[in-house]
Amino acid sequence: MELPENLNRKLESCKQDNLFKKLPVFNNLIDFSSNDYIGFSKSETLFKHTHAYLLENEIFQNGATGSRLLTGNHSLYQIAESYIAEFHEAEAALIFNSGYNANLGFFSAVPQENDVVLYDELCHASIKDGIAMSRARSHHFIHNDIEDLENHILKFHDATIYIVTETVFSMDGDCPNLEELIQLSEKYNCYLVVDEAHALGVFGEKGEGLAQYLQLHNKIFARIVSFGKGLGCQGAAILGSISLKDYLINFARSFIYTTALSPHAVATIFTAYQQLEIEKEAIEKLRQNIVFFNQQKNLLGLKPMFVHSKSPIHSAIVPGNENVKKLTQQLHDKGFDIQSVLSPIVPEGQERLRFCIHSYNSQEEINEVLELVRDFVF
């Protein structure tokens, strides 16, 4: 049966606006596009340890499908959540099936009808979707602009206010000034919420995230950590107080009405966290590669192209959809997997190449791909 005509028109419009997507085909190109920053998704050690843990503890025998409020709350959930909370120096952790589910659950359930949510304009779609489901009022503030945020706060001084940001923004890899955000939230008694999806496994001695690395985590109302990036596995957790965890269990619909993760999936999360504690070499290699990437783009005269970033994500501005698509294809032809971001996803004239750096990229690969960018652009 064919699509209704109005859906066909919408699909055609999507193609014309450069928004049409196809599922990517697996390739053997050198990876500068995935979010697998420290290589956990392809770790044989992590795979073996997960299966060994399940077999040794016979956890496969006491798992069942269903919501965690029904039959899905197998024993490993309590073990993993306690470990995650201790790892992140939080009172409690609550595991969700994905970062999207976590953000949807939190922002649709926590802010109430007379509350106000002030969020960075470049926050992830999952945050915006969750806010849209809330009955609270919401307004975005200019990206990383403390003055604009304060102006918004002053308009709603009588309301309960939630300030929302990310510690590493997914498009360009830049970071907010967390110290200033905390000072502002304390000044006006706001609740600060941060998404650490792209900081977990990256910042801190054991990859604990930016807020904890800066020792600011105890001044943040809630942290959302996703496992599909640095940990290379499925799921996410919301970190906060015990009462916040209790509240989410009772009111977050994306938690209540979702089939729980399998014991194998939770065991993988648990094992990945244990690996972070002991496998610091990959995190250190990632840091070295980020420094090397920044040094080489400066040496090659490419610094003006790039958005400033000290994270694994680096965006090079290449104005014009056709220009950035051509450059992406040229790099693919040379064996490098790098993604382009087109307008209108980003403003016209701000089209870009988005590089992701990994612990398993060699310095030779980093230097070669940047030299190719220089040669193709200049």
Coordinates of C-alpha atoms in Angstrom, one line a residue:
M1 CA 0.0 0.0 0.0
E2 CA 1.4 3.4 -1.0
L3 CA 1.9 6.3 1.4
P4 CA -0.9 8.9 1.7
E5 CA -0.3 11.8 -0.6
N6 CA 0.4 14.3 2.1
L7 CA 3.2 12.0 3.5
N8 CA 4.7 11.7 0.0
R9 CA 4.8 15.5 -0.3
K10 CA 6.5 15.7 3.1
L11 CA 9.1 13.1 2.0
E12 CA 9.8 15.0 -1.3
S13 CA 10.1 18.2 0.6
C14 CA 12.6 16.5 2.9
K15 CA 14.7 15.4 -0.1
Q16 CA 14.6 18.9 -1.6
D17 CA 15.8 20.5 1.7
N18 CA 18.8 18.2 2.1
L19 CA 17.1 16.5 5.1
F20 CA 16.5 13.1 3.5
K21 CA 18.3 10.3 5.4
K22 CA 19.3 6.8 4.5
L23 CA 20.6 4.1 6.8
P24 CA 24.4 4.1 6.3
V25 CA 26.1 1.0 4.9
F26 CA 28.9 -0.5 7.0
N27 CA 32.3 0.4 5.6
N28 CA 36.0 -0.2 6.3
L29 CA 37.0 3.4 6.1
I30 CA 39.2 5.0 8.9
D31 CA 36.7 6.0 11.6
F32 CA 36.5 9.8 12.2
S33 CA 32.7 9.8 12.5
S34 CA 31.5 7.5 15.3
N35 CA 31.0 8.4 18.9
D36 CA 32.9 5.4 20.1
Y37 CA 35.6 7.6 21.6
I38 CA 37.6 5.0 23.5
G39 CA 36.8 2.0 21.5
F40 CA 34.5 0.2 23.9
S41 CA 32.0 -0.9 21.3
K42 CA 34.7 -3.0 19.6
S43 CA 36.4 -4.1 22.8
E44 CA 37.0 -7.9 22.9
T45 CA 37.9 -7.6 26.6
L46 CA 34.6 -5.9 27.4
F47 CA 32.7 -8.6 25.4
K48 CA 34.4 -11.5 27.2
H49 CA 34.1 -9.9 30.7
T50 CA 30.4 -9.3 30.2
H51 CA 29.7 -12.9 29.3
A52 CA 32.0 -14.3 32.0
Y53 CA 30.1 -12.2 34.6
L54 CA 26.7 -13.4 33.4
L55 CA 27.8 -17.1 33.5
E56 CA 29.6 -16.9 36.8
N57 CA 26.6 -15.3 38.6
E58 CA 24.0 -17.2 36.7
I59 CA 22.2 -13.9 36.1
F60 CA 20.7 -15.2 32.8
Q61 CA 18.4 -17.4 34.9
N62 CA 16.6 -14.7 36.7
G63 CA 15.8 -12.2 34.0
A64 CA 12.3 -11.6 32.6
T65 CA 10.8 -9.2 30.1
G66 CA 8.5 -6.4 31.1
S67 CA 8.5 -3.0 32.7
R68 CA 10.8 -2.7 35.7
L69 CA 7.7 -2.0 37.8
L70 CA 6.4 -5.4 36.8
T71 CA 8.7 -8.3 35.9
G72 CA 11.7 -6.6 34.3
N73 CA 13.6 -5.4 37.4
H74 CA 16.2 -8.2 37.5
S75 CA 18.9 -8.3 40.2
L76 CA 21.6 -6.8 38.1
Y77 CA 19.8 -3.4 37.9
Q78 CA 20.4 -2.8 41.6
I79 CA 24.1 -3.8 41.4
A80 CA 24.7 -1.6 38.3
E81 CA 22.8 1.4 39.6
S82 CA 24.6 1.3 43.0
Y83 CA 28.0 1.0 41.2
I84 CA 27.1 3.9 38.8
A85 CA 26.0 6.1 41.6
E86 CA 29.2 5.5 43.6
F87 CA 31.3 6.0 40.4
H88 CA 29.8 9.4 39.8
E89 CA 29.7 10.4 43.5
A90 CA 25.9 10.7 43.3
E91 CA 23.2 9.7 45.8
A92 CA 21.4 7.6 43.3
A93 CA 21.3 6.5 39.6
L94 CA 18.4 5.3 37.6
I95 CA 19.0 3.4 34.3
F96 CA 16.9 4.2 31.2
N97 CA 16.9 2.3 27.9
S98 CA 18.6 5.2 26.0
G99 CA 19.7 8.8 26.4
Y100 CA 16.7 9.8 24.4
N101 CA 14.4 7.9 26.8
A102 CA 16.2 9.5 29.8
N103 CA 15.8 13.0 28.5
L104 CA 12.2 12.4 27.4
G105 CA 11.4 11.0 30.8
F106 CA 13.1 13.7 32.9
F107 CA 11.9 16.8 31.1
S108 CA 8.3 15.6 30.5
A109 CA 7.9 14.6 34.2
V110 CA 10.0 16.9 36.4
P111 CA 9.1 20.5 35.3
Q112 CA 5.5 21.3 36.3
E113 CA 2.8 23.5 34.9
N114 CA 3.9 26.8 36.5
D115 CA 7.6 26.1 36.2
V116 CA 10.0 27.5 33.6
V117 CA 12.6 25.7 31.6
L118 CA 15.5 27.7 30.2
Y119 CA 17.6 25.7 27.8
D120 CA 20.6 26.4 25.6
E121 CA 19.5 26.8 22.0
L122 CA 21.9 24.1 20.8
C123 CA 20.6 21.4 23.2
H124 CA 20.0 18.0 21.7
A125 CA 16.7 17.2 20.1
S126 CA 15.9 14.6 22.9
I127 CA 16.0 17.5 25.4
K128 CA 13.8 19.7 23.3
D129 CA 11.3 16.8 22.7
G130 CA 11.1 16.1 26.4
I131 CA 10.5 19.8 27.2
A132 CA 7.8 19.9 24.5
M133 CA 6.0 17.2 26.3
S134 CA 6.1 19.1 29.6
R135 CA 3.4 21.5 30.7
A136 CA 6.0 23.9 31.9
R137 CA 6.8 27.1 30.1
S138 CA 10.1 27.0 28.2
H139 CA 12.5 29.4 26.4
H140 CA 15.9 29.0 24.9
F141 CA 18.8 31.2 25.5
I142 CA 21.7 32.1 23.2
H143 CA 24.3 29.4 23.0
N144 CA 26.6 29.6 26.1
D145 CA 25.5 33.2 26.7
I146 CA 25.3 33.8 30.5
E147 CA 24.1 37.3 30.1
D148 CA 21.2 36.3 27.9
L149 CA 20.3 33.5 30.3
E150 CA 20.2 35.9 33.3
N151 CA 17.9 38.2 31.4
H152 CA 15.5 35.3 30.9
I153 CA 15.7 34.4 34.6
L154 CA 14.8 37.9 35.6
K155 CA 11.6 37.7 33.7
F156 CA 10.4 34.7 35.7
H157 CA 11.8 35.4 39.2
D158 CA 8.7 34.1 40.9
A159 CA 8.7 30.7 39.2
T160 CA 10.6 27.5 39.8
I161 CA 13.3 27.6 37.1
Y162 CA 15.3 24.8 35.5
I163 CA 18.4 25.7 33.6
V164 CA 19.4 23.1 31.0
T165 CA 22.7 22.7 29.1
E166 CA 25.2 20.0 27.9
T167 CA 28.7 19.7 29.1
V168 CA 29.9 18.8 25.6
F169 CA 27.7 19.9 22.7
S170 CA 27.2 17.2 20.1
M171 CA 27.5 19.3 17.0
D172 CA 30.7 21.2 17.6
G173 CA 32.2 19.7 20.8
D174 CA 32.3 23.0 22.7
C175 CA 31.6 23.3 26.4
P176 CA 29.7 25.8 28.6
N177 CA 31.2 27.7 31.5
L178 CA 29.9 25.4 34.3
E179 CA 31.3 27.6 37.1
E180 CA 29.3 30.6 35.8
L181 CA 26.2 28.5 35.3
I182 CA 26.3 27.2 38.9
Q183 CA 26.9 30.7 40.3
L184 CA 23.9 32.0 38.3
S185 CA 21.7 29.0 39.4
E186 CA 22.7 29.6 43.0
K187 CA 22.1 33.3 42.8
Y188 CA 18.5 32.9 41.7
N189 CA 17.8 29.5 43.3
C190 CA 17.4 27.7 40.0
Y191 CA 17.8 23.9 39.3
L192 CA 20.7 23.2 37.0
V193 CA 20.4 20.1 34.7
V194 CA 23.3 18.9 32.5
D195 CA 23.5 16.3 29.8
E196 CA 26.9 14.6 29.9
A197 CA 26.4 12.3 26.9
H198 CA 29.6 13.3 25.1
A199 CA 31.6 13.8 28.3
L200 CA 31.4 10.3 29.8
G201 CA 34.5 8.3 29.1
V202 CA 36.3 11.5 27.9
F203 CA 36.9 14.0 30.8
G204 CA 38.4 13.0 34.2
E205 CA 41.0 10.6 35.3
K206 CA 38.6 7.7 34.8
G207 CA 36.3 9.3 32.3
E208 CA 33.7 10.3 34.8
G209 CA 32.5 13.4 32.9
L210 CA 33.2 17.1 32.9
A211 CA 31.1 18.2 35.9
Q212 CA 32.8 15.6 38.2
Y213 CA 36.2 16.3 36.7
L214 CA 35.7 20.0 37.7
Q215 CA 34.4 18.9 41.1
L216 CA 31.1 20.8 40.5
H217 CA 28.8 17.8 40.4
N218 CA 27.4 18.3 43.9
K219 CA 26.0 21.6 42.9
I220 CA 24.0 20.2 40.0
F221 CA 20.4 19.1 40.4
A222 CA 20.6 16.3 37.8
R223 CA 23.1 14.8 35.4
I224 CA 22.1 12.7 32.5
V225 CA 24.8 10.3 31.2
S226 CA 24.3 8.2 28.0
F227 CA 26.2 5.0 27.4
G228 CA 26.0 4.9 23.6
K229 CA 29.1 7.1 23.2
G230 CA 32.1 6.7 25.5
L231 CA 30.9 3.4 26.9
G232 CA 30.0 1.9 23.5
C233 CA 26.8 0.2 24.7
Q234 CA 23.0 0.8 25.1
G235 CA 21.4 2.8 27.8
A236 CA 21.6 5.9 30.0
A237 CA 21.3 7.0 33.6
I238 CA 20.0 10.0 35.5
L239 CA 22.1 10.9 38.5
G240 CA 20.7 12.9 41.4
S241 CA 19.2 12.5 44.8
I242 CA 17.3 9.5 46.1
S243 CA 14.1 11.5 46.1
L244 CA 14.6 12.4 42.4
K245 CA 15.1 8.7 41.6
D246 CA 11.9 7.9 43.5
Y247 CA 10.0 10.6 41.7
L248 CA 11.2 9.4 38.2
I249 CA 10.2 5.8 39.0
N250 CA 6.7 7.1 39.8
F251 CA 6.2 9.7 37.1
A252 CA 8.6 9.3 34.2
R253 CA 6.5 7.6 31.5
S254 CA 9.4 6.6 29.3
F255 CA 10.6 4.6 32.4
I256 CA 7.3 3.2 33.6
Y257 CA 5.9 2.0 30.2
T258 CA 9.1 0.6 28.7
T259 CA 10.3 -3.0 28.6
A260 CA 13.4 -3.2 30.8
L261 CA 16.8 -3.8 29.3
S262 CA 17.9 -7.4 29.2
P263 CA 20.3 -8.8 31.8
H264 CA 22.9 -8.9 29.1
A265 CA 22.5 -5.2 28.3
V266 CA 22.7 -4.2 31.9
A267 CA 25.7 -6.5 32.5
T268 CA 27.5 -4.7 29.6
I269 CA 26.8 -1.3 31.2
F270 CA 28.2 -2.6 34.5
T271 CA 31.2 -4.2 32.9
A272 CA 31.9 -1.0 30.9
Y273 CA 32.0 1.1 34.0
Q274 CA 34.4 -1.4 35.6
Q275 CA 36.6 -1.1 32.6
L276 CA 36.7 2.7 32.9
E277 CA 38.1 2.2 36.4
I278 CA 41.0 0.0 35.2
E279 CA 41.5 0.8 31.5
K280 CA 42.8 4.4 31.8
E281 CA 45.3 3.9 28.9
A282 CA 42.5 4.4 26.3
I283 CA 41.3 7.6 27.9
E284 CA 44.8 9.0 28.1
K285 CA 45.4 8.0 24.4
L286 CA 42.2 9.8 23.5
R287 CA 43.4 13.0 25.3
Q288 CA 46.8 12.8 23.5
N289 CA 45.0 12.5 20.1
I290 CA 42.8 15.5 20.9
V291 CA 45.8 17.6 21.7
F292 CA 47.6 16.3 18.6
F293 CA 44.6 17.0 16.4
N294 CA 44.5 20.6 17.6
Q295 CA 48.3 21.1 17.2
Q296 CA 48.3 19.7 13.7
K297 CA 45.3 21.8 12.5
N298 CA 47.2 24.9 13.8
L299 CA 50.4 23.9 12.1
L300 CA 48.6 23.3 8.8
G301 CA 46.9 26.7 8.9
L302 CA 43.4 25.1 9.4
K303 CA 42.6 26.7 12.8
P304 CA 40.3 29.5 11.3
M305 CA 38.1 26.7 9.8
F306 CA 37.4 25.0 13.1
V307 CA 35.1 25.7 16.0
H308 CA 37.2 25.8 19.2
S309 CA 37.0 22.5 21.0
K310 CA 38.9 20.5 23.6
S311 CA 36.6 17.5 23.3
P312 CA 36.8 14.6 20.8
I313 CA 34.3 16.5 18.5
H314 CA 35.7 19.0 16.0
S315 CA 33.8 20.9 13.3
A316 CA 35.3 22.5 10.3
I317 CA 33.1 25.2 8.7
V318 CA 32.9 24.6 4.9
P319 CA 30.2 27.0 3.6
G320 CA 27.8 25.7 1.0
N321 CA 26.1 22.3 0.8
E322 CA 27.7 21.3 -2.4
N323 CA 31.2 22.3 -1.2
V324 CA 31.0 20.3 2.0
K325 CA 29.4 17.3 0.2
K326 CA 32.2 17.4 -2.4
L327 CA 34.9 17.6 0.3
T328 CA 33.3 14.7 2.3
Q329 CA 33.3 12.5 -0.8
Q330 CA 36.9 13.4 -1.6
L331 CA 37.9 12.3 1.9
H332 CA 35.8 9.1 1.6
D333 CA 37.6 8.3 -1.6
K334 CA 40.9 8.6 0.3
G335 CA 39.7 6.1 2.9
F336 CA 38.4 8.4 5.7
D337 CA 34.9 8.2 7.2
I338 CA 33.9 11.8 8.1
Q339 CA 30.3 13.1 8.2
S340 CA 29.1 16.4 6.7
V341 CA 26.4 18.5 8.2
L342 CA 24.3 20.4 5.7
S343 CA 21.9 23.4 5.9
P344 CA 19.1 23.7 7.0
I345 CA 20.2 21.4 9.8
V346 CA 22.8 24.2 10.5
P347 CA 22.3 27.8 9.2
E348 CA 23.1 28.5 5.6
G349 CA 26.8 29.3 5.3
Q350 CA 27.6 27.3 8.4
E351 CA 27.8 23.9 6.7
R352 CA 30.6 21.8 8.2
L353 CA 32.6 18.6 8.4
R354 CA 32.2 16.9 11.8
F355 CA 35.3 15.0 13.0
C356 CA 35.2 12.6 15.9
I357 CA 38.6 11.7 17.4
H358 CA 39.1 8.3 19.1
S359 CA 41.7 6.6 21.2
Y360 CA 42.3 4.1 18.3
N361 CA 43.1 6.7 15.7
S362 CA 46.8 6.9 15.0
Q363 CA 48.7 10.2 14.8
E364 CA 49.6 9.3 11.2
E365 CA 45.9 9.0 10.4
I366 CA 45.1 12.3 12.1
N367 CA 47.9 14.1 10.2
E368 CA 47.0 12.5 6.9
V369 CA 43.3 13.5 7.0
L370 CA 44.1 17.1 8.0
E371 CA 46.7 17.4 5.2
L372 CA 44.0 16.2 2.8
V373 CA 41.6 18.8 4.1
R374 CA 44.3 21.4 3.6
D375 CA 45.1 20.2 0.1
F376 CA 41.4 19.9 -1.1
V377 CA 40.4 23.3 0.4
F378 CA 43.4 25.4 -0.4

